[in-house]
Coordinates of C-alpha atoms and ligand atoms in Angstrom, one line a residue:
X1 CA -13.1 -14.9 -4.6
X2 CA -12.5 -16.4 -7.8
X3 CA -8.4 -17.4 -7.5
X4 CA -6.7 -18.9 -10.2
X5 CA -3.5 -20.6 -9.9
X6 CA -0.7 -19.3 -7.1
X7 CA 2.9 -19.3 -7.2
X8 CA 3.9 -22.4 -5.3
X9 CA 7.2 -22.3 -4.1
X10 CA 8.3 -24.1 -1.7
X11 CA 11.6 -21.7 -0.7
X12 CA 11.4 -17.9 -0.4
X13 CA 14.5 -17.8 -0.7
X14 CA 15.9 -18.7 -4.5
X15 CA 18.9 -19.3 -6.3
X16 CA 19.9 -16.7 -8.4
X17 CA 19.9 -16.7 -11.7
X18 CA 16.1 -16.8 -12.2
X19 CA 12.6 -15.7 -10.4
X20 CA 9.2 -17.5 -10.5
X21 CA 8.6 -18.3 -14.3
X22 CA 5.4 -20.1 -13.9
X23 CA 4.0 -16.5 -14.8
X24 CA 5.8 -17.0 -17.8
X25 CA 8.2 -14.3 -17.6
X26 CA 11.7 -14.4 -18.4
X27 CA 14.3 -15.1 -16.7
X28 CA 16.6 -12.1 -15.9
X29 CA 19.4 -11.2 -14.5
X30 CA 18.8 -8.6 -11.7
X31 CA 20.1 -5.1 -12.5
X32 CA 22.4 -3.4 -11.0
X33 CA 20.8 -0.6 -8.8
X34 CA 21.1 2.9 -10.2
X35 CA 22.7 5.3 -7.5
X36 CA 20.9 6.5 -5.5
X37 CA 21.0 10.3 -5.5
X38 CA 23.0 10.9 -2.2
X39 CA 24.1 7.2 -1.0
X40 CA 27.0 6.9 0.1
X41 CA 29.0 4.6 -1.6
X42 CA 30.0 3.0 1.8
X43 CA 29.3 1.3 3.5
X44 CA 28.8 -1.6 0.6
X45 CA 25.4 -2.8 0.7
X46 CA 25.7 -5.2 -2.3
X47 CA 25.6 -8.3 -0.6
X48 CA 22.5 -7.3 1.7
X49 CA 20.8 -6.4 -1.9
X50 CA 21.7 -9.8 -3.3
X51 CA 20.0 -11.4 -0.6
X52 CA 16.7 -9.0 -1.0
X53 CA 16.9 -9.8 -5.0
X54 CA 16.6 -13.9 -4.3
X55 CA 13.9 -13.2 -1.6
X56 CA 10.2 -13.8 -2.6
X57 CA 8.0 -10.7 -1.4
X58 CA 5.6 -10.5 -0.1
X59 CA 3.8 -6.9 -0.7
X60 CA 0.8 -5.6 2.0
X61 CA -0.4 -3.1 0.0
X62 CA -1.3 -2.1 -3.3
X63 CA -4.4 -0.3 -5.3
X64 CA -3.2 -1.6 -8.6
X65 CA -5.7 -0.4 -10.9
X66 CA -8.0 -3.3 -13.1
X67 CA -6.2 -3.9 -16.5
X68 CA -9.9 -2.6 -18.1
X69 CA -9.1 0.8 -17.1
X70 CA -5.6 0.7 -17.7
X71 CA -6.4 0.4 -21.2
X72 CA -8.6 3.2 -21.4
X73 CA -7.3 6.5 -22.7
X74 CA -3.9 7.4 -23.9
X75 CA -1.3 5.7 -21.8
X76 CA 2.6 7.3 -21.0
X77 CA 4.7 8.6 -19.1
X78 CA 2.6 11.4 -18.3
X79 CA -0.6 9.5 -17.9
X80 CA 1.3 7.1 -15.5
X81 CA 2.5 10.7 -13.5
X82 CA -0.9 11.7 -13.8
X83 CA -2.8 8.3 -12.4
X84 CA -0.2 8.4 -9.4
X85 CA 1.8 10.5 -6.4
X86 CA 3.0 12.7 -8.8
X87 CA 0.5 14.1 -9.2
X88 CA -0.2 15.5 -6.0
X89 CA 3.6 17.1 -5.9
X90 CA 2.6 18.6 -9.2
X91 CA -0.3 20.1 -7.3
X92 CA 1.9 21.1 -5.0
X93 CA 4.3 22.6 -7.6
X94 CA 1.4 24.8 -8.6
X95 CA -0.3 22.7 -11.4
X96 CA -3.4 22.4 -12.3
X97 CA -6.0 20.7 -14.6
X98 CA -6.0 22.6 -17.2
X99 CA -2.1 22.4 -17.4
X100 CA -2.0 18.6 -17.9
X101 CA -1.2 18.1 -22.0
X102 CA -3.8 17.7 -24.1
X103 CA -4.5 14.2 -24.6
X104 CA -4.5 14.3 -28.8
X105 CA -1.4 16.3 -29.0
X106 CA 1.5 14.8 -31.0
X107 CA 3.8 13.2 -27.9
X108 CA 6.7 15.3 -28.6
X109 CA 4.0 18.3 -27.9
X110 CA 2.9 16.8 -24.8
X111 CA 6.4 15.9 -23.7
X112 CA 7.2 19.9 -24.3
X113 CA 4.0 20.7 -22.5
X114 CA 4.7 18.8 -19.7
X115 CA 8.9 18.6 -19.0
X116 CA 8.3 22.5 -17.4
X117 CA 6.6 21.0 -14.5
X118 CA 8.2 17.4 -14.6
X119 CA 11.6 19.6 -13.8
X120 CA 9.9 21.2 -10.7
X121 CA 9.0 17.9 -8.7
X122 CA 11.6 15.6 -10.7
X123 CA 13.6 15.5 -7.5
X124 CA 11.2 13.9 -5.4
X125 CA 11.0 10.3 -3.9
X126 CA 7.7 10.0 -6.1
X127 CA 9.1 10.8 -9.3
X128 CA 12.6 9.3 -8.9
X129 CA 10.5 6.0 -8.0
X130 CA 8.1 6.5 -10.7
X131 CA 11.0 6.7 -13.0
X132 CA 12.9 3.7 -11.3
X133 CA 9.8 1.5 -11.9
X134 CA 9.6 2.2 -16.0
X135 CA 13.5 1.2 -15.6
X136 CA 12.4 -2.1 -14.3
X137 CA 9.9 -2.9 -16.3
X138 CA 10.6 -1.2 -19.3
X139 CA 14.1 -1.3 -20.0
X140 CA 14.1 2.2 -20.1
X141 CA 17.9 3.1 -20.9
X142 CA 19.7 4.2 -17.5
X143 CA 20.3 7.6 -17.8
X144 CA 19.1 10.4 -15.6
X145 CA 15.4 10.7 -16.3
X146 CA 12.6 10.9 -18.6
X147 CA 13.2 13.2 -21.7
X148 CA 12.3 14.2 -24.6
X149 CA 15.3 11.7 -26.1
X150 CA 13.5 8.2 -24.3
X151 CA 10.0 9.2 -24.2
X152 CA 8.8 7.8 -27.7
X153 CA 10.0 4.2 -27.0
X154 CA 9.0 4.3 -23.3
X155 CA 5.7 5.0 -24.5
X156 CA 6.0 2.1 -27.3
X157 CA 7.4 -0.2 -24.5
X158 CA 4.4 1.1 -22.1
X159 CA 1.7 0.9 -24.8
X160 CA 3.1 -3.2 -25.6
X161 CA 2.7 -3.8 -21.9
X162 CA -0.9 -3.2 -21.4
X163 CA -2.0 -5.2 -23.7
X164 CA -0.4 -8.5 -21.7
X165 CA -3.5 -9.8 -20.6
X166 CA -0.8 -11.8 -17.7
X167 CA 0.7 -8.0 -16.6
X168 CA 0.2 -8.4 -12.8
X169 CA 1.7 -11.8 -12.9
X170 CA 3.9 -11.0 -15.0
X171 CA 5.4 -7.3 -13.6
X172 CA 4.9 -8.3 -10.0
X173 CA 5.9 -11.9 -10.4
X174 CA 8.5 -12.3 -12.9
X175 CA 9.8 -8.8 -12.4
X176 CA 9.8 -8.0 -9.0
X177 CA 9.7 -11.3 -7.4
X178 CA 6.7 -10.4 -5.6
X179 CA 4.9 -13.8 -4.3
X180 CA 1.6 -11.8 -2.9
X181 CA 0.1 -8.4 -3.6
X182 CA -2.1 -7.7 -0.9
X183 CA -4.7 -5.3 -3.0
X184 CA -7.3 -2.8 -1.8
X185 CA -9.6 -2.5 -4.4
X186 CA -11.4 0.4 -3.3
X187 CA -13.1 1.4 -6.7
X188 CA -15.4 -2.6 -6.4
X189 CA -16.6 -2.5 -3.0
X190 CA -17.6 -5.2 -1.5
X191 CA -16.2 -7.3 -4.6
X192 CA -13.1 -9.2 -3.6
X193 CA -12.2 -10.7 -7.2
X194 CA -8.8 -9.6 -8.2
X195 CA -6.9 -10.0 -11.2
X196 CA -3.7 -12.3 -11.9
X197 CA -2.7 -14.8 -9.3
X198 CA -0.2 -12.3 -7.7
X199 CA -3.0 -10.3 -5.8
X200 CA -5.3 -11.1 -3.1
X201 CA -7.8 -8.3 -2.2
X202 CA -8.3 -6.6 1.5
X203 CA -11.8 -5.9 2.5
X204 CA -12.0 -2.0 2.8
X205 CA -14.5 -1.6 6.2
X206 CA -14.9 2.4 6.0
X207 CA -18.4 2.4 4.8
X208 CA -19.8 0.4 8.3
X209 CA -18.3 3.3 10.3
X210 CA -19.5 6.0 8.1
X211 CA -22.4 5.5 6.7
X212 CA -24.5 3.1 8.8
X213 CA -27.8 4.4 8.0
X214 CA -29.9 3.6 5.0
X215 CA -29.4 5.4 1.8
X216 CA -25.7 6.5 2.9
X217 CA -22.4 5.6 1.5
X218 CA -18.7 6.0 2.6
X219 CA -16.5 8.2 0.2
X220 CA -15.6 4.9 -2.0
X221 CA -19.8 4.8 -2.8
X222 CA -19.2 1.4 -0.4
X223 CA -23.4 1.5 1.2
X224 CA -24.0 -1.4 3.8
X225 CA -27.6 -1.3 3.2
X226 CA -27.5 -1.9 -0.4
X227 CA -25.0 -4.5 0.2
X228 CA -27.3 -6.3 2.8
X229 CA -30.3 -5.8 0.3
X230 CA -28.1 -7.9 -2.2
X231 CA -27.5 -10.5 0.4
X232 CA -31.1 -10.8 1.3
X233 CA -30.1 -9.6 4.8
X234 CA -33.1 -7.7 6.4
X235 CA -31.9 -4.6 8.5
X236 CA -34.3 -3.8 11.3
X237 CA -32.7 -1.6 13.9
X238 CA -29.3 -0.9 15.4
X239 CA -28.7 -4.4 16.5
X240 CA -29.3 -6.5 13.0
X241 CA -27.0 -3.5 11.9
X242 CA -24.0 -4.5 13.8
X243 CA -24.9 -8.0 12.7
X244 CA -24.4 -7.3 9.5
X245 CA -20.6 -6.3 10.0
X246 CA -19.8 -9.5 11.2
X247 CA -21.7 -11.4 8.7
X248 CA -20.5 -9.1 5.9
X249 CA -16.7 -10.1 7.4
X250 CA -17.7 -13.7 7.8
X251 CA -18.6 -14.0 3.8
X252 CA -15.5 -11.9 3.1
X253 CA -13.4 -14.7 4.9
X254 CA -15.4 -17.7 3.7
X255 CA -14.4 -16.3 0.5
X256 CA -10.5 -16.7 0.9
X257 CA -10.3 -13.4 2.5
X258 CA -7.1 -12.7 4.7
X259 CA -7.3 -8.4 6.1
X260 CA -9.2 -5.7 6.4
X261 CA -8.5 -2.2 6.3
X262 CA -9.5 1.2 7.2
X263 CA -8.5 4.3 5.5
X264 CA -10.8 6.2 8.1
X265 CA -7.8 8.9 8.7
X266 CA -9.3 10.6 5.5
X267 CA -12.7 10.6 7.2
X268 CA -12.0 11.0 10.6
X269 CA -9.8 11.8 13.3
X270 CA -8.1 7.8 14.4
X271 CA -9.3 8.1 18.4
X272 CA -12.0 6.3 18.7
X273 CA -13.6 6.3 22.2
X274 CA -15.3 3.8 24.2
X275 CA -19.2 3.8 23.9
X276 CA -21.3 1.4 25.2
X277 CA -23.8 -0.4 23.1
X278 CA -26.7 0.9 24.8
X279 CA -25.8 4.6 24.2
X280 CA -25.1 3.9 20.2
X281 CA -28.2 2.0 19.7
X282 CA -30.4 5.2 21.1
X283 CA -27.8 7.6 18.6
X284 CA -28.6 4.8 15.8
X285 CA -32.4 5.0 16.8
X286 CA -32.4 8.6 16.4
X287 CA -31.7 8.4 12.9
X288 CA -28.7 10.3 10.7
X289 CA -30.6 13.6 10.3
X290 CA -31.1 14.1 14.2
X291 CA -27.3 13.7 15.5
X292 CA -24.8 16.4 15.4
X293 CA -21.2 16.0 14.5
X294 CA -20.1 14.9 18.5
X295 CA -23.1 12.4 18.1
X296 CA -22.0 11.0 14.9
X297 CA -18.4 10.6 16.0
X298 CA -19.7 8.4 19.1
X299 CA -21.7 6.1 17.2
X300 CA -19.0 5.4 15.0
X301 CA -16.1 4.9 17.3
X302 CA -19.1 2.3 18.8
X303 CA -19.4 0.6 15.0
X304 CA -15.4 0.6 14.9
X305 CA -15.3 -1.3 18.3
X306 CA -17.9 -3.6 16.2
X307 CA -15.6 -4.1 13.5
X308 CA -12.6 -4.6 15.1
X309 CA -14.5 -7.6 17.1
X310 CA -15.5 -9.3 14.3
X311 CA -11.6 -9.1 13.1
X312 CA -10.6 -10.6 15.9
X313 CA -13.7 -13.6 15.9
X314 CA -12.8 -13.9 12.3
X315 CA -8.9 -14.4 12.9
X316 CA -8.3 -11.1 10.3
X317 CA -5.6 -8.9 10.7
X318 CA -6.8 -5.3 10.3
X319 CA -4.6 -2.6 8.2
X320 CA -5.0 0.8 9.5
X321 CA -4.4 4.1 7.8
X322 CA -2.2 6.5 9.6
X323 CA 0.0 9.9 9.0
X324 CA 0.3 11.4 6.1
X325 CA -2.8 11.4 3.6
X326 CA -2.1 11.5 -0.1
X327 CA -2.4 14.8 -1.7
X328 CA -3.3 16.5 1.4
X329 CA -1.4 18.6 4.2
X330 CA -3.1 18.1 7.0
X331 CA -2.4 15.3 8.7
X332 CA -3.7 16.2 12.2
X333 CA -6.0 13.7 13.8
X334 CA -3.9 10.6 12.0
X335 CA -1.3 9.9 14.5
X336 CA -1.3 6.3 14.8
X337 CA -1.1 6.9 19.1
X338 CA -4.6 8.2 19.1
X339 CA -5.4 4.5 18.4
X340 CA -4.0 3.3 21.3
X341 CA -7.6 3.1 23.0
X342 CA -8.7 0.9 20.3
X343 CA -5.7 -1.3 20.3
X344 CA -5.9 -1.5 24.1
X345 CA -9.4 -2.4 24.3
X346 CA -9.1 -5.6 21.6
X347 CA -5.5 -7.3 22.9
X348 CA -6.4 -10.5 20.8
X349 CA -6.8 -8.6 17.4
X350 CA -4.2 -8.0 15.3
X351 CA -2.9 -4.2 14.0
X352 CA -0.8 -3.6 10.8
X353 CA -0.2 0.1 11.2
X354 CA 0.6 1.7 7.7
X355 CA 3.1 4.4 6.1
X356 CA 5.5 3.9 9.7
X357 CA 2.8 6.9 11.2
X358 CA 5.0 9.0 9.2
X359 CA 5.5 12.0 10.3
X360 CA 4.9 10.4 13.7
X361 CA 7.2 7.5 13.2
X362 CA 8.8 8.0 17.0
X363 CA 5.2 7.4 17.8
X364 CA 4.5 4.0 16.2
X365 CA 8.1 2.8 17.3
X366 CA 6.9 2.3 20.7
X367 CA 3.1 1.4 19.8
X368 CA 4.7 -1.5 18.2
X369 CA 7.2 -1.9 21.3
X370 CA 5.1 -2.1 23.8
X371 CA 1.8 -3.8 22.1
X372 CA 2.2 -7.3 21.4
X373 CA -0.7 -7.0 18.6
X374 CA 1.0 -4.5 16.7
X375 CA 2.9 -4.5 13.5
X376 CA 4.7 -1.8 12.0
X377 CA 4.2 -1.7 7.8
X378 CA 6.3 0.8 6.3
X379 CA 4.2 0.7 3.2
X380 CA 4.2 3.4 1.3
X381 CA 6.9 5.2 3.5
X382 CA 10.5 4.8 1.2
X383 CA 8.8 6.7 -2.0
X384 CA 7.8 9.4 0.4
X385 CA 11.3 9.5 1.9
X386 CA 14.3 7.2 1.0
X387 CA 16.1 9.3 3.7
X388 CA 13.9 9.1 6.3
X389 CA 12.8 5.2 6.0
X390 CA 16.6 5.0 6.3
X391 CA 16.5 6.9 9.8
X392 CA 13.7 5.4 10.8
X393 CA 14.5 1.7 10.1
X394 CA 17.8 2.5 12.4
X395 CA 15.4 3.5 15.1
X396 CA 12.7 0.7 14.8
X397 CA 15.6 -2.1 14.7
X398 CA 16.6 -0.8 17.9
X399 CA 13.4 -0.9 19.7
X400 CA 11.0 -3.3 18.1
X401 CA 11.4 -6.9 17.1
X402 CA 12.3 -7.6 13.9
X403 CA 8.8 -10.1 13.4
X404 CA 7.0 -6.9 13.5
X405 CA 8.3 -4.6 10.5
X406 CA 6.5 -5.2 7.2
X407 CA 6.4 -4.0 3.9
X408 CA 3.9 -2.8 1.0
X409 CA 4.3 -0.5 -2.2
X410 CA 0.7 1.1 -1.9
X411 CA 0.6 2.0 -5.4
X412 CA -1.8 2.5 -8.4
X413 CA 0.3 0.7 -11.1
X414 CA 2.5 -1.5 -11.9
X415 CA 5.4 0.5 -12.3
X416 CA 4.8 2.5 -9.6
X417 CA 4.6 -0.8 -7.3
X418 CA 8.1 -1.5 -9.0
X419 CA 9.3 1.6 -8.6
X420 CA 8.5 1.8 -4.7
X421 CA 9.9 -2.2 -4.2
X422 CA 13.5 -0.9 -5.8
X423 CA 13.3 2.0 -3.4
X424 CA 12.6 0.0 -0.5
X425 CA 14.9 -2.7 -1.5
X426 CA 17.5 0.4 -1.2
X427 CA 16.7 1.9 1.9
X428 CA 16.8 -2.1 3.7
X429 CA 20.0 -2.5 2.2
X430 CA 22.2 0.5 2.5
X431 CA 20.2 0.4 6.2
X432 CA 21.9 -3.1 6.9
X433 CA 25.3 -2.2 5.9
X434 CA 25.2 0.5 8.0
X435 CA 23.8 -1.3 11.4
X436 CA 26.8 -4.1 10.5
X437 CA 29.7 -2.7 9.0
X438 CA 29.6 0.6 9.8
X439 CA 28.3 0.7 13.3
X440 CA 29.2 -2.8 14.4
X441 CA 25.6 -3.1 16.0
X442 CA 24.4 -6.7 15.1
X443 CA 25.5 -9.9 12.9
X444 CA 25.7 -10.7 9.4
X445 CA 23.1 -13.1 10.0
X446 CA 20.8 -11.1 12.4
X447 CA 20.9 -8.4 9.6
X448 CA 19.8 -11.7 7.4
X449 CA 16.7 -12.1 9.6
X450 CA 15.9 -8.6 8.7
X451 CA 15.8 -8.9 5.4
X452 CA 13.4 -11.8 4.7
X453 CA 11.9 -10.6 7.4
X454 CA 10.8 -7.0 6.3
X455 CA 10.0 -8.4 2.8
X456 CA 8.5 -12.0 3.5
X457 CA 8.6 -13.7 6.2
X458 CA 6.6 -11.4 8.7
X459 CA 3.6 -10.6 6.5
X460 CA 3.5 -14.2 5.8
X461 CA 3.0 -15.1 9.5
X462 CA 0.7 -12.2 9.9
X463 CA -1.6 -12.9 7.1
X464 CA -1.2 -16.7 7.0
X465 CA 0.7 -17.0 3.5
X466 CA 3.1 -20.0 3.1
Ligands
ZN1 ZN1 -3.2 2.8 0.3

């Protein structure tokens, strides 16, 4: 992993005014948070959001895309709606591909073309963050939304930015005070370069579950065979297979590697049983064409066991998938409890459970009580729901410990990853006031913990970040 120069600092916690500047971005005064549609106005949460604003983050997960792309293609408002969550609520709304603007229209046209169905998913957490985010970054005036009136110098202001050859450092750094993106590059597998100092990539395991048989790749184009071809790694049956997992993890960590993570809830259902290495090497010998789908399923639960080893030899934490799946409405067989199996069977590895299980947050709460190995990551969770990150953070205070709760933006862009760090930043704060001042529950300084807590201090234990 080629890694460039890394935000030393030496405090997480800073004196205000001012943010890291080594990645050369101004210094600026922190903003004073736009209502929230719906907060109450007390308790006051100020001081809790001072403290977030002079704490270093430090972000689990992101899928910022590479700066090569970004510059591809027209590049707006409505492209940056398109390339993110909004786009699946506009889905929702009833859009569809051939409703997007047309791409060489003037932008007032495509403004007019698009504003019908901005207006019918404009209320939720995914736009208002989206929209929070260009605020940030942009300068965008405050005022309700997007319009027709501040469209032509966000775009100007959006077209300057991707040319910044520094815009990760930069946005994430001297913006959002974000010390460490932890990125899941998805589109480069097996490549574990990122760019900017700010993020460090995750090494995406799905493809050595689902598609451990030569010529097959996962649903990223991730194949393990052509991956051990390029190592010079000679596959010869089931067993040099399951070696290759752990060497595959070994070079990922010898290259400054520090997670892995599975997205296999939009594969698979999460349970994976317990198969003994006997019965998956006859499945593997049997070849992909001759199992059927029960048979499939067993031999990967049997690779997942595999991975989930080497995790745990290679001192990696492993990010899991669970609940909700982007875009879709299904979300049966993602439950983060059907894990519990796994979890049980591996006590020494470690388990960053993603998005709070949402909608089985109750679920995770006591997961992450009772299982020492454990971690709840709210990641992506407040630009789903401000409201109910809000209820849920009440109920995970009061059951897990407070080492255990993480966050991560789990966004495509910069603004977006702004966007959903402002929301969360929200949702802790007004949270805090509430546990102190309103219902007297815990300390001024316990409610401190929290804070650096959720944003740094946990995620830097768990992933070994100073
Ligand atoms: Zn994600």
């Amino acid at each position: 992993m080629q890694r460039g120069r890394r935000c030393q600092l030496a405090n997480r916690v800073l004196t205000l005014p001012g943010r890291c500047t080594e990645a050369g971005a101004p210094n600026r005064q922190p903003q004073a948070p736009r209502p929230h549609p719906g907060e109450c106005a007390m308790p006051d949460s100020t001081r809790f959001r001072e403290i977030l604003d002079r704490t270093f983050v430090i972000d689990t997960h992101e899928h910022i895309r590479p700066l090569e792309k970004l510059r591809e293609g027209p590049w707006d408002f409505i492209e940056l709606c398109r390339g993110s969550y909004v786009a699946a609520d506009l889905r929702s709304a009833g859009m569809t591909e051939q409703d997007w603007p047309d791409a060489d229209a003037t932008p007032e046209d495509r403004w007019r073309a698009f504003e019908p169905w901005a207006r019918r998913v404009r209320n939720t957490a995914y736009y208002q963050s989206l929209v929070m985010g260009c605020h940030k970054l942009h300068g965008l005036p405050e005022q309700d939304d997007v319009n027709a009136f501040s469209m032509p110098a966000l775009t100007e202001a959006m077209e300057r930015m991707r040319r910044r050859d520094d815009l990760y450092d930069y946005a994430l750094t001297g913006i959002g005070g974000i010390q460490v993106a932890l990125q899941d590059p998805h589109w480069q597998p097996f490549c574990w370069e990122t760019e900017g100092d700010v993020l460090r990539a995750v090494f995406r395991i799905n493809c050595f579950v689902m598609a451990p048989f030569p010529g097959q790749a996962d649903h990223n184009a991730a194949a393990p065979h052509a991956f051990a071809t390029a190592m010079d790694y000679e596959i010869t049956g089931f067993d040099s297979y399951r070696e290759l997992i752990g060497r595959a993890i070994e070079k990922y960590k010898q290259a400054g590697g520090i997670a892995l993570k599975s997205s296999l809830a939009y594969d698979r259902t999460l349970e994976f049983g317990d198969v003994s290495r006997d019965d998956a090497a006859r499945l593997y010998a049997r070849g992909a064409d001759a199992l059927d789908a029960a048979e499939a399923k067993a031999l990967q639960d049997y690779l997942m066991h595999a991975v989930v080893e080497a995790a745990e030899a290679h001192g990696l934490p492993i990010q899991i998938h669970t609940g909700i799946r982007a875009g879709s409405g299904d979300c049966r067989g993602a439950n983060p409890s059907l894990l519990t199996g796994l979890i049980a069977a591996h006590p020494n590895a470690r388990f960053d459970l993603f998005h709070g299980g949402y909608p089985y947050a109750t679920e995770l709460s006591v997961m992450a009580k009772g299982f020492p190995n454990v971690y709840l990551d709210l990641c992506w969770l407040p630009i789903i729901s401000p409201s109910v990150t809000v209820r849920m953070l009440h109920e995970w205070l009061e059951t897990v410990p407070v080492t255990k709760l993480l966050w991560g933006g789990d966004c495509g862009s910069v603004e977006a990853s702004l966007g959903a760090l402002e929301m969360a930043k929200r949702v802790i704060s007004r949270t805090l006031a509430e546990k102190t001042e309103l219902e007297r529950y815990f300390s001024h300084d316990t409610a401190v913990d929290v804070a650096t807590g959720i944003l740094h201090d946990n995620a830097a234990r768990l992933f070994g970040l100073s």
